[in-house]
mmCIF file of C-alpha atoms in Angstrom:
data_model
loop_
_atom_site.group_PDB
_atom_site.id
_atom_site.type_symbol
_atom_site.label_atom_id
_atom_site.label_comp_id
_atom_site.label_asym_id
_atom_site.label_seq_id
_atom_site.Cartn_x
_atom_site.Cartn_y
_atom_site.Cartn_z
ATOM 1 C CA MET H 101 -10.098 -33.145 -19.192
ATOM 2 C CA SER H 102 -9.215 -35.070 -22.380
ATOM 3 C CA PRO H 103 -5.571 -36.062 -23.115
ATOM 4 C CA THR H 104 -5.638 -33.837 -26.229
ATOM 5 C CA ILE H 105 -6.645 -30.712 -24.268
ATOM 6 C CA ASN H 106 -4.180 -31.536 -21.488
ATOM 7 C CA ARG H 107 -1.322 -31.813 -23.992
ATOM 8 C CA ALA H 108 -2.409 -28.537 -25.591
ATOM 9 C CA ARG H 109 -2.459 -26.879 -22.169
ATOM 10 C CA TRP H 110 1.143 -27.799 -21.356
ATOM 11 C CA SER H 111 2.274 -26.908 -24.873
ATOM 12 C CA GLY H 112 0.803 -23.449 -24.261
ATOM 13 C CA ILE H 113 2.791 -23.162 -21.031
ATOM 14 C CA LEU H 114 6.021 -24.014 -22.832
ATOM 15 C CA ALA H 115 5.210 -21.660 -25.679
ATOM 16 C CA VAL H 116 4.566 -18.624 -23.474
ATOM 17 C CA LEU H 117 7.652 -19.348 -21.361
ATOM 18 C CA CYS H 118 9.605 -19.356 -24.582
ATOM 19 C CA VAL H 119 8.311 -15.809 -25.139
ATOM 20 C CA GLY H 120 8.770 -14.452 -21.612
ATOM 21 C CA GLY H 121 11.240 -16.796 -19.938
ATOM 22 C CA GLY H 122 13.980 -17.077 -22.502
ATOM 23 C CA LEU H 123 13.828 -20.821 -23.308
ATOM 24 C CA LEU H 124 16.001 -21.734 -26.235
ATOM 25 C CA ALA H 125 13.614 -24.079 -28.000
ATOM 26 C CA SER H 126 9.892 -23.926 -28.776
ATOM 27 C CA PRO H 127 7.570 -26.959 -28.826
ATOM 28 C CA PRO H 128 8.288 -29.062 -31.942
ATOM 29 C CA ALA H 129 4.666 -28.902 -33.107
ATOM 30 C CA GLN H 130 4.647 -25.096 -33.280
ATOM 31 C CA ALA H 131 6.988 -22.764 -35.125
ATOM 32 C CA ALA H 132 8.370 -19.807 -33.187
ATOM 33 C CA SER H 133 6.728 -17.417 -35.667
ATOM 34 C CA ASP H 134 3.310 -18.799 -34.645
ATOM 35 C CA ILE H 135 3.759 -17.976 -30.968
ATOM 36 C CA PRO H 136 1.925 -14.752 -29.964
ATOM 37 C CA THR H 137 3.720 -12.221 -27.805
ATOM 38 C CA ALA H 138 2.746 -11.816 -24.162
ATOM 39 C CA ALA H 139 1.158 -8.424 -24.963
ATOM 40 C CA GLU H 140 -0.895 -9.990 -27.768
ATOM 41 C CA LEU H 141 -2.115 -12.640 -25.369
ATOM 42 C CA LEU H 142 -3.163 -10.064 -22.770
ATOM 43 C CA ALA H 143 -5.118 -8.278 -25.494
ATOM 44 C CA LYS H 144 -7.294 -11.391 -25.698
ATOM 45 C CA CYS H 145 -8.130 -11.341 -21.971
ATOM 46 C CA ASN H 146 -11.978 -11.392 -21.978
ATOM 47 C CA HIS H 147 -11.786 -10.322 -25.627
ATOM 48 C CA GLY H 148 -11.844 -13.815 -27.071
ATOM 49 C CA THR H 149 -11.182 -15.993 -24.030
ATOM 50 C CA ASP H 150 -13.698 -18.076 -22.103
ATOM 51 C CA LYS H 151 -11.810 -17.180 -18.922
ATOM 52 C CA CYS H 152 -8.996 -14.832 -18.008
ATOM 53 C CA ILE H 153 -7.675 -15.282 -14.485
ATOM 54 C CA PHE H 154 -4.688 -13.815 -12.691
ATOM 55 C CA HIS H 155 -2.974 -16.198 -10.258
ATOM 56 C CA PRO H 156 -0.897 -14.236 -7.695
ATOM 57 C CA ALA H 157 2.474 -15.623 -6.644
ATOM 58 C CA GLY H 158 2.179 -14.605 -3.004
ATOM 59 C CA ALA H 159 0.868 -11.478 -1.320
ATOM 60 C CA LEU H 160 1.495 -7.873 -2.312
ATOM 61 C CA LYS H 161 4.949 -6.726 -1.237
ATOM 62 C CA ILE H 162 5.222 -3.242 0.273
ATOM 63 C CA PHE H 163 8.649 -1.604 0.089
ATOM 64 C CA PRO H 164 10.207 1.883 0.163
ATOM 65 C CA GLY H 165 10.753 3.527 -3.203
ATOM 66 C CA LYS H 166 13.851 5.396 -4.307
ATOM 67 C CA THR H 167 14.703 8.421 -2.173
ATOM 68 C CA HIS H 168 14.931 11.554 -4.322
ATOM 69 C CA ARG H 169 14.897 15.331 -4.017
ATOM 70 C CA VAL H 170 11.641 17.236 -4.353
ATOM 71 C CA GLY H 171 11.280 21.005 -4.752
ATOM 72 C CA ASP H 172 13.934 23.646 -5.202
ATOM 73 C CA LEU H 173 17.209 23.960 -3.325
ATOM 74 C CA ALA H 174 17.403 26.509 -0.488
ATOM 75 C CA TYR H 175 20.658 28.495 -0.312
ATOM 76 C CA ASN H 176 21.650 30.187 2.927
ATOM 77 C CA CYS H 177 24.091 32.971 2.104
ATOM 78 C CA THR H 178 24.041 34.455 5.610
ATOM 79 C CA GLU H 179 26.173 33.797 8.657
ATOM 80 C CA ASP H 180 23.194 32.552 10.681
ATOM 81 C CA PRO H 181 20.933 29.503 10.438
ATOM 82 C CA GLN H 182 17.873 30.178 8.277
ATOM 83 C CA THR H 183 14.498 28.537 7.815
ATOM 84 C CA SER H 184 13.142 28.439 4.272
ATOM 85 C CA SER H 185 9.822 27.193 2.914
ATOM 86 C CA ARG H 186 9.773 25.070 -0.215
ATOM 87 C CA THR H 187 6.551 24.065 -1.993
ATOM 88 C CA TRP H 188 6.816 20.884 -4.028
ATOM 89 C CA GLU H 189 4.743 18.358 -5.943
ATOM 90 C CA ASP H 190 5.844 14.842 -6.804
ATOM 91 C CA THR H 191 4.166 12.048 -8.769
ATOM 92 C CA THR H 192 4.907 8.343 -8.423
ATOM 93 C CA GLY H 193 3.943 6.146 -11.375
ATOM 94 C CA GLU H 194 3.650 2.447 -12.080
ATOM 95 C CA SER H 195 5.486 0.005 -14.327
ATOM 96 C CA ASN H 196 5.159 -3.628 -15.289
ATOM 97 C CA SER H 197 7.241 -6.398 -16.771
ATOM 98 C CA LEU H 198 5.538 -6.301 -20.178
ATOM 99 C CA GLY H 199 5.435 -2.545 -20.678
ATOM 100 C CA VAL H 200 1.701 -2.646 -21.470
ATOM 101 C CA ALA H 201 -0.640 0.235 -20.654
ATOM 102 C CA PHE H 202 -1.921 -0.403 -17.136
ATOM 103 C CA ARG H 203 -3.122 3.179 -16.670
ATOM 104 C CA GLU H 204 -6.809 3.929 -16.304
ATOM 105 C CA GLU H 205 -6.842 6.758 -18.835
ATOM 106 C CA PHE H 206 -5.496 4.496 -21.588
ATOM 107 C CA GLU H 207 -7.575 1.432 -20.855
ATOM 108 C CA VAL H 208 -11.005 2.458 -22.104
ATOM 109 C CA GLY H 209 -11.318 2.081 -25.850
ATOM 110 C CA THR H 210 -7.825 0.673 -26.433
ATOM 111 C CA THR H 211 -6.775 -2.667 -27.799
ATOM 112 C CA PHE H 212 -6.272 -4.080 -24.321
ATOM 113 C CA GLY H 213 -9.335 -2.592 -22.656
ATOM 114 C CA PRO H 214 -9.737 -2.626 -18.891
ATOM 115 C CA THR H 215 -10.306 -6.361 -18.596
ATOM 116 C CA TYR H 216 -6.842 -7.670 -17.762
ATOM 117 C CA LYS H 217 -6.450 -5.017 -15.062
ATOM 118 C CA PHE H 218 -9.833 -6.065 -13.686
ATOM 119 C CA ALA H 219 -8.676 -9.678 -13.506
ATOM 120 C CA PHE H 220 -5.529 -8.514 -11.730
ATOM 121 C CA GLU H 221 -7.383 -6.463 -9.125
ATOM 122 C CA GLN H 222 -10.017 -9.158 -8.554
ATOM 123 C CA SER H 223 -7.324 -11.675 -7.634
ATOM 124 C CA TYR H 224 -6.031 -9.412 -4.855
ATOM 125 C CA LYS H 225 -9.377 -7.852 -3.867
ATOM 126 C CA HIS H 226 -7.398 -4.645 -4.017
ATOM 127 C CA THR H 227 -7.453 -1.566 -6.251
ATOM 128 C CA TRP H 228 -4.199 -1.020 -8.095
ATOM 129 C CA SER H 229 -3.159 2.649 -8.229
ATOM 130 C CA ASN H 230 -1.416 3.598 -11.452
ATOM 131 C CA SER H 231 -0.088 6.901 -10.035
ATOM 132 C CA HIS H 232 -0.110 9.003 -6.908
ATOM 133 C CA THR H 233 0.678 12.723 -6.608
ATOM 134 C CA GLU H 234 1.713 14.309 -3.330
ATOM 135 C CA SER H 235 2.231 18.033 -2.718
ATOM 136 C CA GLN H 236 3.321 19.939 0.338
ATOM 137 C CA SER H 237 5.026 23.069 1.671
ATOM 138 C CA THR H 238 8.014 22.047 3.791
ATOM 139 C CA PHE H 239 10.126 24.247 6.063
ATOM 140 C CA ILE H 240 13.850 23.543 5.781
ATOM 141 C CA ASP H 241 16.401 24.489 8.452
ATOM 142 C CA VAL H 242 19.576 25.419 6.590
ATOM 143 C CA PRO H 243 22.847 26.087 8.465
ATOM 144 C CA ALA H 244 24.925 29.163 7.600
ATOM 145 C CA GLY H 245 26.697 28.892 4.253
ATOM 146 C CA GLU H 246 24.939 25.678 3.276
ATOM 147 C CA VAL H 247 22.313 24.518 0.793
ATOM 148 C CA GLY H 248 19.299 22.493 1.918
ATOM 149 C CA TRP H 249 16.610 20.408 0.265
ATOM 150 C CA VAL H 250 13.722 18.013 0.903
ATOM 151 C CA THR H 251 13.803 14.312 0.019
ATOM 152 C CA ARG H 252 10.876 11.960 -0.439
ATOM 153 C CA SER H 253 10.702 8.163 -0.459
ATOM 154 C CA PRO H 254 7.301 6.878 -1.654
ATOM 155 C CA GLN H 255 5.841 3.630 -0.385
ATOM 156 C CA MET H 256 5.562 1.160 -3.257
ATOM 157 C CA GLN H 257 3.772 -2.130 -3.843
ATOM 158 C CA ARG H 258 4.852 -5.018 -6.039
ATOM 159 C CA ALA H 259 2.792 -7.964 -7.228
ATOM 160 C CA LYS H 260 3.623 -10.835 -9.510
ATOM 161 C CA GLY H 261 1.955 -13.929 -10.791
ATOM 162 C CA THR H 262 0.606 -15.490 -13.968
ATOM 163 C CA TYR H 263 -2.350 -14.771 -16.229
ATOM 164 C CA GLU H 264 -4.212 -17.912 -17.294
ATOM 165 C CA LEU H 265 -6.100 -17.518 -20.557
ATOM 166 C CA ILE H 266 -8.572 -20.271 -21.460
ATOM 167 C CA PHE H 267 -9.964 -20.328 -24.999
ATOM 168 C CA GLY H 268 -13.098 -22.103 -26.224
ATOM 169 C CA LYS H 269 -11.375 -22.635 -29.560
ATOM 170 C CA ARG H 270 -7.678 -23.118 -30.148
ATOM 171 C CA PHE H 271 -5.736 -19.865 -30.243
ATOM 172 C CA HIS H 272 -2.471 -20.317 -32.144
ATOM 173 C CA GLY H 273 -2.908 -24.039 -31.632
ATOM 174 C CA HIS H 274 -3.677 -24.096 -27.908
ATOM 175 C CA TYR H 275 -6.651 -23.868 -25.540
ATOM 176 C CA TYR H 276 -4.516 -22.636 -22.633
ATOM 177 C CA TRP H 277 -1.937 -19.871 -22.509
ATOM 178 C CA TYR H 278 0.009 -18.556 -19.506
ATOM 179 C CA VAL H 279 1.576 -15.109 -19.238
ATOM 180 C CA PRO H 280 3.989 -14.324 -16.365
ATOM 181 C CA PHE H 281 3.396 -10.777 -15.116
ATOM 182 C CA GLU H 282 4.902 -8.427 -12.518
ATOM 183 C CA ALA H 283 3.745 -4.901 -11.670
ATOM 184 C CA THR H 284 5.060 -2.154 -9.394
ATOM 185 C CA GLY H 285 3.057 0.902 -8.348
ATOM 186 C CA PRO H 286 2.456 3.396 -5.525
ATOM 187 C CA ALA H 287 1.000 2.004 -2.307
ATOM 188 C CA ASP H 288 -1.783 3.800 -0.480
ATOM 189 C CA ARG H 289 0.525 4.711 2.412
ATOM 190 C CA PRO H 290 2.268 7.926 3.513
ATOM 191 C CA SER H 291 5.676 8.589 2.014
ATOM 192 C CA THR H 292 8.795 9.338 4.050
ATOM 193 C CA LYS H 293 10.094 12.920 3.912
ATOM 194 C CA SER H 294 13.352 14.273 5.315
ATOM 195 C CA GLN H 295 15.646 17.326 5.185
ATOM 196 C CA ARG H 296 19.252 17.378 4.075
ATOM 197 C CA SER H 297 21.946 20.002 3.724
ATOM 198 C CA ARG H 298 25.604 20.363 2.770
ATOM 199 C CA PRO H 299 28.131 23.182 2.461
ATOM 200 C CA MET H 300 27.804 25.269 -0.701
ATOM 201 C CA THR H 301 30.489 24.858 -3.322
ATOM 202 C CA PRO H 302 32.536 27.915 -4.358
ATOM 203 C CA ARG H 303 30.618 28.002 -7.642
ATOM 204 C CA GLU H 304 27.236 27.917 -5.863
ATOM 205 C CA ARG H 305 28.302 30.667 -3.493
ATOM 206 C CA LYS H 306 29.427 32.800 -6.436
ATOM 207 C CA THR H 307 26.191 32.144 -8.337
ATOM 208 C CA TYR H 308 23.581 32.462 -5.592
ATOM 209 C CA CYS H 309 25.139 34.709 -2.943
#
């Protein structure tokens, strides 16, 4: 690799970190107004680059998502324990650090296209799910005078790393650009469901009983 290209490569690293990492100064040879945004760089992934590669920073991390209520509340206005059935549907979506469209339905025919997601999935040899919907009918045991509900905690996956974009011709003055990227989405694993209940408030008892 020639000294000129090597210098351009590290200038590109500094420039993109100035965009995404909050550095206070940009490289002297390039004005801040000439630095493309991270989203603009991803739009060039296999749409103007010689190579577009995602370099993972470690393995996928699996973790429990936020526990939240699904379905309607079940009010027991009697003096005996009751069992109620609640049918619910819940969708878990994805997000990423750049706020770009990573969803399959928006990829085809858009500015970004499917290519940067393809590079992402190829690096992990793993399909990235943009959303997952789960539905179920759950029986809730509600004590006398209480209100019950179902909670769900989806299993999530998080991945982070860096996109490396290599250009055959200089793009905004550089052959190499690097875009830090982190994404969170639903994992292909069963979620955790549970039942909860509490005493009804006077207002709830007045309204529902």
